[in-house]
PDB file of N, CA and C in Angstrom:
ATOM      1  N   UNK J   1      96.603 105.340 119.800  1.00 59.00           N
ATOM      2  CA  UNK J   1      96.984 104.866 121.110  1.00 59.00           C
ATOM      3  C   UNK J   1      95.929 105.229 122.140  1.00 59.00           C
ATOM      4  N   UNK J   2      95.292 106.391 121.962  1.00 69.00           N
ATOM      5  CA  UNK J   2      94.268 106.832 122.902  1.00 69.00           C
ATOM      6  C   UNK J   2      93.093 105.865 122.914  1.00 69.00           C
ATOM      7  N   UNK J   3      92.735 105.329 121.737  1.00 64.00           N
ATOM      8  CA  UNK J   3      91.628 104.369 121.664  1.00 64.00           C
ATOM      9  C   UNK J   3      91.944 103.120 122.466  1.00 64.00           C
ATOM     10  N   UNK J   4      93.193 102.699 122.460  1.00 64.00           N
ATOM     11  CA  UNK J   4      93.592 101.514 123.238  1.00 64.00           C
ATOM     12  C   UNK J   4      93.436 101.760 124.729  1.00 64.00           C
ATOM     13  N   UNK J   5      93.690 102.976 125.154  1.00 68.00           N
ATOM     14  CA  UNK J   5      93.550 103.303 126.573  1.00 68.00           C
ATOM     15  C   UNK J   5      92.088 103.376 127.005  1.00 68.00           C
ATOM     16  N   UNK J   6      91.198 103.720 126.086  1.00 77.00           N
ATOM     17  CA  UNK J   6      89.786 103.882 126.435  1.00 77.00           C
ATOM     18  C   UNK J   6      88.975 102.606 126.278  1.00 77.00           C
ATOM     19  N   UNK J   7      89.425 101.678 125.437  1.00 78.00           N
ATOM     20  CA  UNK J   7      88.594 100.510 125.144  1.00 78.00           C
ATOM     21  C   UNK J   7      89.432  99.231 125.149  1.00 78.00           C
ATOM     22  N   UNK J   8      88.925  98.243 125.855  1.00 84.00           N
ATOM     23  CA  UNK J   8      89.596  96.934 125.887  1.00 84.00           C
ATOM     24  C   UNK J   8      89.564  96.263 124.519  1.00 84.00           C
ATOM     25  N   UNK J   9      88.503  96.509 123.744  1.00 86.00           N
ATOM     26  CA  UNK J   9      88.414  95.904 122.410  1.00 86.00           C
ATOM     27  C   UNK J   9      89.516  96.430 121.489  1.00 86.00           C
ATOM     28  N   UNK J  10      89.773  97.736 121.516  1.00 86.00           N
ATOM     29  CA  UNK J  10      90.841  98.311 120.693  1.00 86.00           C
ATOM     30  C   UNK J  10      92.204  97.812 121.160  1.00 86.00           C
ATOM     31  N   UNK J  11      92.335  97.706 122.473  1.00 87.00           N
ATOM     32  CA  UNK J  11      93.597  97.189 123.020  1.00 87.00           C
ATOM     33  C   UNK J  11      93.835  95.757 122.538  1.00 87.00           C
ATOM     34  N   UNK J  12      92.789  94.949 122.579  1.00 89.00           N
ATOM     35  CA  UNK J  12      92.893  93.552 122.132  1.00 89.00           C
ATOM     36  C   UNK J  12      93.208  93.483 120.630  1.00 89.00           C
ATOM     37  N   UNK J  13      92.530  94.303 119.829  1.00 90.00           N
ATOM     38  CA  UNK J  13      92.793  94.325 118.394  1.00 90.00           C
ATOM     39  C   UNK J  13      94.252  94.705 118.116  1.00 90.00           C
ATOM     40  N   UNK J  14      94.740  95.725 118.808  1.00 88.00           N
ATOM     41  CA  UNK J  14      96.131  96.137 118.633  1.00 88.00           C
ATOM     42  C   UNK J  14      97.100  95.035 118.992  1.00 88.00           C
ATOM     43  N   UNK J  15      96.829  94.318 120.064  1.00 90.00           N
ATOM     44  CA  UNK J  15      97.691  93.216 120.485  1.00 90.00           C
ATOM     45  C   UNK J  15      97.663  92.088 119.471  1.00 90.00           C
ATOM     46  N   UNK J  16      96.467  91.748 118.972  1.00 93.00           N
ATOM     47  CA  UNK J  16      96.353  90.673 117.981  1.00 93.00           C
ATOM     48  C   UNK J  16      97.078  91.022 116.684  1.00 93.00           C
ATOM     49  N   UNK J  17      96.952  92.274 116.244  1.00 93.00           N
ATOM     50  CA  UNK J  17      97.671  92.702 115.042  1.00 93.00           C
ATOM     51  C   UNK J  17      99.178  92.635 115.251  1.00 93.00           C
ATOM     52  N   UNK J  18      99.642  93.084 116.405  1.00 93.00           N
ATOM     53  CA  UNK J  18     101.077  93.045 116.696  1.00 93.00           C
ATOM     54  C   UNK J  18     101.585  91.609 116.732  1.00 93.00           C
ATOM     55  N   UNK J  19     100.829  90.702 117.319  1.00 93.00           N
ATOM     56  CA  UNK J  19     101.232  89.291 117.372  1.00 93.00           C
ATOM     57  C   UNK J  19     101.283  88.683 115.976  1.00 93.00           C
ATOM     58  N   UNK J  20     100.288  88.992 115.167  1.00 92.00           N
ATOM     59  CA  UNK J  20     100.232  88.439 113.812  1.00 92.00           C
ATOM     60  C   UNK J  20     101.415  88.918 112.984  1.00 92.00           C
ATOM     61  N   UNK J  21     101.655  90.220 112.983  1.00 91.00           N
ATOM     62  CA  UNK J  21     102.729  90.765 112.163  1.00 91.00           C
ATOM     63  C   UNK J  21     104.111  90.387 112.688  1.00 91.00           C
ATOM     64  N   UNK J  22     104.259  90.271 113.990  1.00 93.00           N
ATOM     65  CA  UNK J  22     105.565  89.847 114.505  1.00 93.00           C
ATOM     66  C   UNK J  22     105.819  88.382 114.152  1.00 93.00           C
ATOM     67  N   UNK J  23     104.790  87.558 114.181  1.00 89.00           N
ATOM     68  CA  UNK J  23     104.942  86.161 113.768  1.00 89.00           C
ATOM     69  C   UNK J  23     105.310  86.041 112.303  1.00 89.00           C
ATOM     70  N   UNK J  24     104.675  86.844 111.470  1.00 86.00           N
ATOM     71  CA  UNK J  24     104.987  86.852 110.038  1.00 86.00           C
ATOM     72  C   UNK J  24     106.425  87.288 109.804  1.00 86.00           C
ATOM     73  N   UNK J  25     106.852  88.304 110.515  1.00 88.00           N
ATOM     74  CA  UNK J  25     108.219  88.809 110.370  1.00 88.00           C
ATOM     75  C   UNK J  25     109.233  87.771 110.823  1.00 88.00           C
ATOM     76  N   UNK J  26     108.971  87.104 111.916  1.00 91.00           N
ATOM     77  CA  UNK J  26     109.879  86.071 112.411  1.00 91.00           C
ATOM     78  C   UNK J  26     109.985  84.928 111.408  1.00 91.00           C
ATOM     79  N   UNK J  27     108.854  84.495 110.849  1.00 86.00           N
ATOM     80  CA  UNK J  27     108.885  83.419 109.849  1.00 86.00           C
ATOM     81  C   UNK J  27     109.696  83.821 108.628  1.00 86.00           C
ATOM     82  N   UNK J  28     109.532  85.038 108.173  1.00 81.00           N
ATOM     83  CA  UNK J  28     110.291  85.519 107.005  1.00 81.00           C
ATOM     84  C   UNK J  28     111.784  85.575 107.303  1.00 81.00           C
ATOM     85  N   UNK J  29     112.143  86.062 108.469  1.00 85.00           N
ATOM     86  CA  UNK J  29     113.557  86.111 108.849  1.00 85.00           C
ATOM     87  C   UNK J  29     114.166  84.718 108.953  1.00 85.00           C
ATOM     88  N   UNK J  30     113.422  83.769 109.503  1.00 86.00           N
ATOM     89  CA  UNK J  30     113.921  82.400 109.595  1.00 86.00           C
ATOM     90  C   UNK J  30     114.175  81.822 108.213  1.00 86.00           C
ATOM     91  N   UNK J  31     113.289  82.088 107.277  1.00 81.00           N
ATOM     92  CA  UNK J  31     113.487  81.602 105.908  1.00 81.00           C
ATOM     93  C   UNK J  31     114.736  82.224 105.287  1.00 81.00           C
ATOM     94  N   UNK J  32     114.933  83.519 105.503  1.00 79.00           N
ATOM     95  CA  UNK J  32     116.113  84.186 104.954  1.00 79.00           C
ATOM     96  C   UNK J  32     117.401  83.643 105.572  1.00 79.00           C
ATOM     97  N   UNK J  33     117.347  83.278 106.837  1.00 85.00           N
ATOM     98  CA  UNK J  33     118.544  82.797 107.520  1.00 85.00           C
ATOM     99  C   UNK J  33     118.850  81.327 107.255  1.00 85.00           C
ATOM    100  N   UNK J  34     117.828  80.496 107.166  1.00 89.00           N
ATOM    101  CA  UNK J  34     118.052  79.055 107.169  1.00 89.00           C
ATOM    102  C   UNK J  34     117.796  78.363 105.833  1.00 89.00           C
ATOM    103  N   UNK J  35     117.213  79.047 104.872  1.00 89.00           N
ATOM    104  CA  UNK J  35     116.992  78.455 103.551  1.00 89.00           C
ATOM    105  C   UNK J  35     117.979  79.057 102.570  1.00 89.00           C
ATOM    106  N   UNK J  36     118.446  78.251 101.620  1.00 89.00           N
ATOM    107  CA  UNK J  36     119.269  78.846 100.568  1.00 89.00           C
ATOM    108  C   UNK J  36     118.350  79.506  99.544  1.00 89.00           C
ATOM    109  N   UNK J  37     118.937  80.217  98.596  1.00 87.00           N
ATOM    110  CA  UNK J  37     118.137  81.019  97.661  1.00 87.00           C
ATOM    111  C   UNK J  37     117.199  80.157  96.815  1.00 87.00           C
ATOM    112  N   UNK J  38     117.644  78.978  96.432  1.00 90.00           N
ATOM    113  CA  UNK J  38     116.791  78.082  95.641  1.00 90.00           C
ATOM    114  C   UNK J  38     115.570  77.656  96.461  1.00 90.00           C
ATOM    115  N   UNK J  39     115.782  77.283  97.709  1.00 90.00           N
ATOM    116  CA  UNK J  39     114.675  76.881  98.579  1.00 90.00           C
ATOM    117  C   UNK J  39     113.702  78.034  98.800  1.00 90.00           C
ATOM    118  N   UNK J  40     114.227  79.254  98.958  1.00 88.00           N
ATOM    119  CA  UNK J  40     113.348  80.414  99.147  1.00 88.00           C
ATOM    120  C   UNK J  40     112.501  80.660  97.910  1.00 88.00           C
ATOM    121  N   UNK J  41     113.103  80.525  96.728  1.00 89.00           N
ATOM    122  CA  UNK J  41     112.337  80.719  95.493  1.00 89.00           C
ATOM    123  C   UNK J  41     111.274  79.632  95.350  1.00 89.00           C
ATOM    124  N   UNK J  42     111.633  78.385  95.606  1.00 90.00           N
ATOM    125  CA  UNK J  42     110.652  77.300  95.509  1.00 90.00           C
ATOM    126  C   UNK J  42     109.520  77.491  96.512  1.00 90.00           C
ATOM    127  N   UNK J  43     109.849  77.939  97.698  1.00 89.00           N
ATOM    128  CA  UNK J  43     108.823  78.217  98.703  1.00 89.00           C
ATOM    129  C   UNK J  43     107.884  79.313  98.215  1.00 89.00           C
ATOM    130  N   UNK J  44     108.452  80.349  97.607  1.00 87.00           N
ATOM    131  CA  UNK J  44     107.630  81.432  97.061  1.00 87.00           C
ATOM    132  C   UNK J  44     106.697  80.914  95.979  1.00 87.00           C
ATOM    133  N   UNK J  45     107.193  80.064  95.075  1.00 89.00           N
ATOM    134  CA  UNK J  45     106.347  79.541  94.002  1.00 89.00           C
ATOM    135  C   UNK J  45     105.253  78.630  94.534  1.00 89.00           C
ATOM    136  N   UNK J  46     105.505  77.989  95.660  1.00 91.00           N
ATOM    137  CA  UNK J  46     104.487  77.107  96.241  1.00 91.00           C
ATOM    138  C   UNK J  46     103.452  77.886  97.041  1.00 91.00           C
ATOM    139  N   UNK J  47     103.894  78.904  97.762  1.00 88.00           N
ATOM    140  CA  UNK J  47     102.960  79.640  98.620  1.00 88.00           C
ATOM    141  C   UNK J  47     102.260  80.771  97.891  1.00 88.00           C
ATOM    142  N   UNK J  48     102.899  81.358  96.867  1.00 87.00           N
ATOM    143  CA  UNK J  48     102.311  82.478  96.130  1.00 87.00           C
ATOM    144  C   UNK J  48     102.494  82.298  94.626  1.00 87.00           C
ATOM    145  N   UNK J  49     101.952  81.230  94.037  1.00 90.00           N
ATOM    146  CA  UNK J  49     102.157  81.010  92.598  1.00 90.00           C
ATOM    147  C   UNK J  49     101.546  82.104  91.728  1.00 90.00           C
ATOM    148  N   UNK J  50     100.575  82.823  92.266  1.00 91.00           N
ATOM    149  CA  UNK J  50      99.916  83.869  91.491  1.00 91.00           C
ATOM    150  C   UNK J  50     100.846  85.033  91.155  1.00 91.00           C
ATOM    151  N   UNK J  51     101.778  85.346  92.033  1.00 87.00           N
ATOM    152  CA  UNK J  51     102.616  86.513  91.779  1.00 87.00           C
ATOM    153  C   UNK J  51     103.823  86.217  90.896  1.00 87.00           C
ATOM    154  N   UNK J  52     104.185  84.967  90.746  1.00 84.00           N
ATOM    155  CA  UNK J  52     105.389  84.616  89.989  1.00 84.00           C
ATOM    156  C   UNK J  52     105.288  85.089  88.543  1.00 84.00           C
ATOM    157  N   UNK J  53     104.134  85.010  87.939  1.00 84.00           N
ATOM    158  CA  UNK J  53     103.974  85.427  86.548  1.00 84.00           C
ATOM    159  C   UNK J  53     103.551  86.891  86.391  1.00 84.00           C
ATOM    160  N   UNK J  54     103.100  87.516  87.468  1.00 90.00           N
ATOM    161  CA  UNK J  54     102.599  88.890  87.377  1.00 90.00           C
ATOM    162  C   UNK J  54     103.622  89.956  87.747  1.00 90.00           C
ATOM    163  N   UNK J  55     104.618  89.588  88.523  1.00 89.00           N
ATOM    164  CA  UNK J  55     105.553  90.562  89.071  1.00 89.00           C
ATOM    165  C   UNK J  55     106.850  90.558  88.264  1.00 89.00           C
ATOM    166  N   UNK J  56     107.407  91.723  87.960  1.00 89.00           N
ATOM    167  CA  UNK J  56     108.680  91.768  87.236  1.00 89.00           C
ATOM    168  C   UNK J  56     109.782  91.033  87.998  1.00 89.00           C
ATOM    169  N   UNK J  57     110.713  90.501  87.249  1.00 86.00           N
ATOM    170  CA  UNK J  57     111.770  89.664  87.822  1.00 86.00           C
ATOM    171  C   UNK J  57     112.571  90.382  88.911  1.00 86.00           C
ATOM    172  N   UNK J  58     112.866  91.671  88.727  1.00 85.00           N
ATOM    173  CA  UNK J  58     113.668  92.367  89.733  1.00 85.00           C
ATOM    174  C   UNK J  58     112.917  92.532  91.056  1.00 85.00           C
ATOM    175  N   UNK J  59     111.588  92.684  91.002  1.00 89.00           N
ATOM    176  CA  UNK J  59     110.804  92.728  92.242  1.00 89.00           C
ATOM    177  C   UNK J  59     110.690  91.337  92.847  1.00 89.00           C
ATOM    178  N   UNK J  60     110.486  90.360  91.999  1.00 86.00           N
ATOM    179  CA  UNK J  60     110.364  88.982  92.458  1.00 86.00           C
ATOM    180  C   UNK J  60     111.639  88.541  93.167  1.00 86.00           C
ATOM    181  N   UNK J  61     112.777  88.940  92.657  1.00 87.00           N
ATOM    182  CA  UNK J  61     114.056  88.565  93.259  1.00 87.00           C
ATOM    183  C   UNK J  61     114.247  89.214  94.620  1.00 87.00           C
ATOM    184  N   UNK J  62     113.750  90.420  94.794  1.00 86.00           N
ATOM    185  CA  UNK J  62     113.956  91.105  96.065  1.00 86.00           C
ATOM    186  C   UNK J  62     113.166  90.459  97.202  1.00 86.00           C
ATOM    187  N   UNK J  63     112.056  89.826  96.899  1.00 77.00           N
ATOM    188  CA  UNK J  63     111.246  89.221  97.962  1.00 77.00           C
ATOM    189  C   UNK J  63     111.991  88.113  98.689  1.00 77.00           C
ATOM    190  N   UNK J  64     112.587  87.130  97.978  1.00 75.00           N
ATOM    191  CA  UNK J  64     113.370  86.129  98.713  1.00 75.00           C
ATOM    192  C   UNK J  64     114.790  86.592  99.026  1.00 75.00           C
ATOM    193  N   UNK J  65     115.101  87.848  98.775  1.00 79.00           N
ATOM    194  CA  UNK J  65     116.372  88.420  99.177  1.00 79.00           C
ATOM    195  C   UNK J  65     117.554  88.043  98.298  1.00 79.00           C
ATOM    196  N   UNK J  66     117.413  88.167  96.996  1.00 85.00           N
ATOM    197  CA  UNK J  66     118.516  87.846  96.095  1.00 85.00           C
ATOM    198  C   UNK J  66     118.553  88.825  94.939  1.00 85.00           C
ATOM    199  N   UNK J  67     119.634  88.778  94.190  1.00 89.00           N
ATOM    200  CA  UNK J  67     119.775  89.615  93.006  1.00 89.00           C
ATOM    201  C   UNK J  67     119.014  88.993  91.840  1.00 89.00           C
ATOM    202  N   UNK J  68     118.640  89.832  90.886  1.00 89.00           N
ATOM    203  CA  UNK J  68     117.876  89.381  89.722  1.00 89.00           C
ATOM    204  C   UNK J  68     118.633  88.311  88.932  1.00 89.00           C
ATOM    205  N   UNK J  69     119.937  88.487  88.785  1.00 91.00           N
ATOM    206  CA  UNK J  69     120.740  87.529  88.025  1.00 91.00           C
ATOM    207  C   UNK J  69     120.736  86.161  88.689  1.00 91.00           C
ATOM    208  N   UNK J  70     120.834  86.158  90.009  1.00 91.00           N
ATOM    209  CA  UNK J  70     120.815  84.882  90.752  1.00 91.00           C
ATOM    210  C   UNK J  70     119.475  84.180  90.562  1.00 91.00           C
ATOM    211  N   UNK J  71     118.401  84.935  90.639  1.00 90.00           N
ATOM    212  CA  UNK J  71     117.077  84.355  90.433  1.00 90.00           C
ATOM    213  C   UNK J  71     116.953  83.787  89.022  1.00 90.00           C
ATOM    214  N   UNK J  72     117.491  84.477  88.041  1.00 91.00           N
ATOM    215  CA  UNK J  72     117.450  83.974  86.660  1.00 91.00           C
ATOM    216  C   UNK J  72     118.175  82.639  86.545  1.00 91.00           C
ATOM    217  N   UNK J  73     119.351  82.535  87.171  1.00 92.00           N
ATOM    218  CA  UNK J  73     120.092  81.258  87.134  1.00 92.00           C
ATOM    219  C   UNK J  73     119.315  80.136  87.816  1.00 92.00           C
ATOM    220  N   UNK J  74     118.704  80.452  88.938  1.00 91.00           N
ATOM    221  CA  UNK J  74     117.912  79.440  89.660  1.00 91.00           C
ATOM    222  C   UNK J  74     116.729  78.986  88.808  1.00 91.00           C
ATOM    223  N   UNK J  75     116.040  79.928  88.206  1.00 90.00           N
ATOM    224  CA  UNK J  75     114.892  79.565  87.364  1.00 90.00           C
ATOM    225  C   UNK J  75     115.315  78.727  86.165  1.00 90.00           C
ATOM    226  N   UNK J  76     116.460  79.057  85.571  1.00 92.00           N
ATOM    227  CA  UNK J  76     116.972  78.262  84.437  1.00 92.00           C
ATOM    228  C   UNK J  76     117.303  76.836  84.867  1.00 92.00           C
ATOM    229  N   UNK J  77     117.959  76.687  86.015  1.00 91.00           N
ATOM    230  CA  UNK J  77     118.292  75.334  86.505  1.00 91.00           C
ATOM    231  C   UNK J  77     117.032  74.522  86.800  1.00 91.00           C
ATOM    232  N   UNK J  78     116.041  75.154  87.381  1.00 88.00           N
ATOM    233  CA  UNK J  78     114.791  74.450  87.697  1.00 88.00           C
ATOM    234  C   UNK J  78     114.060  74.044  86.423  1.00 88.00           C
ATOM    235  N   UNK J  79     114.044  74.923  85.427  1.00 87.00           N
ATOM    236  CA  UNK J  79     113.329  74.611  84.175  1.00 87.00           C
ATOM    237  C   UNK J  79     114.011  73.499  83.393  1.00 87.00           C
ATOM    238  N   UNK J  80     115.311  73.317  83.547  1.00 85.00           N
ATOM    239  CA  UNK J  80     116.042  72.252  82.851  1.00 85.00           C
ATOM    240  C   UNK J  80     115.722  70.871  83.400  1.00 85.00           C
ATOM    241  N   UNK J  81     115.318  70.811  84.646  1.00 75.00           N
ATOM    242  CA  UNK J  81     115.061  69.499  85.282  1.00 75.00           C
ATOM    243  C   UNK J  81     113.749  68.911  84.869  1.00 75.00           C
TER     244      UNK J  81
END
C-alpha cells in the first residue's frame, strides 16, 4: 500500500489489477447464477478444453459449482448425443 502512495504507476497498476479481477469475478458469478449446470460445463469445455482431460473429475466439478455425480451424468448425456 505504501508503494501506491509514493508512486502513481503503482497506484495505476493496483487499480488495473483490481478492475481486472473484479470483472472476472463478476463474470463467474453471472455464469453461476444464470446458466444451468450443463451450460456451465459446456462453457468450460469451450473456454478451457486443455484442463478437461488433465484435472480430476472432482476438481473439474467444483469449478462450475456442481457435485461430481452431477458432472458425470452431464458428461454421459453429452457423449450419447
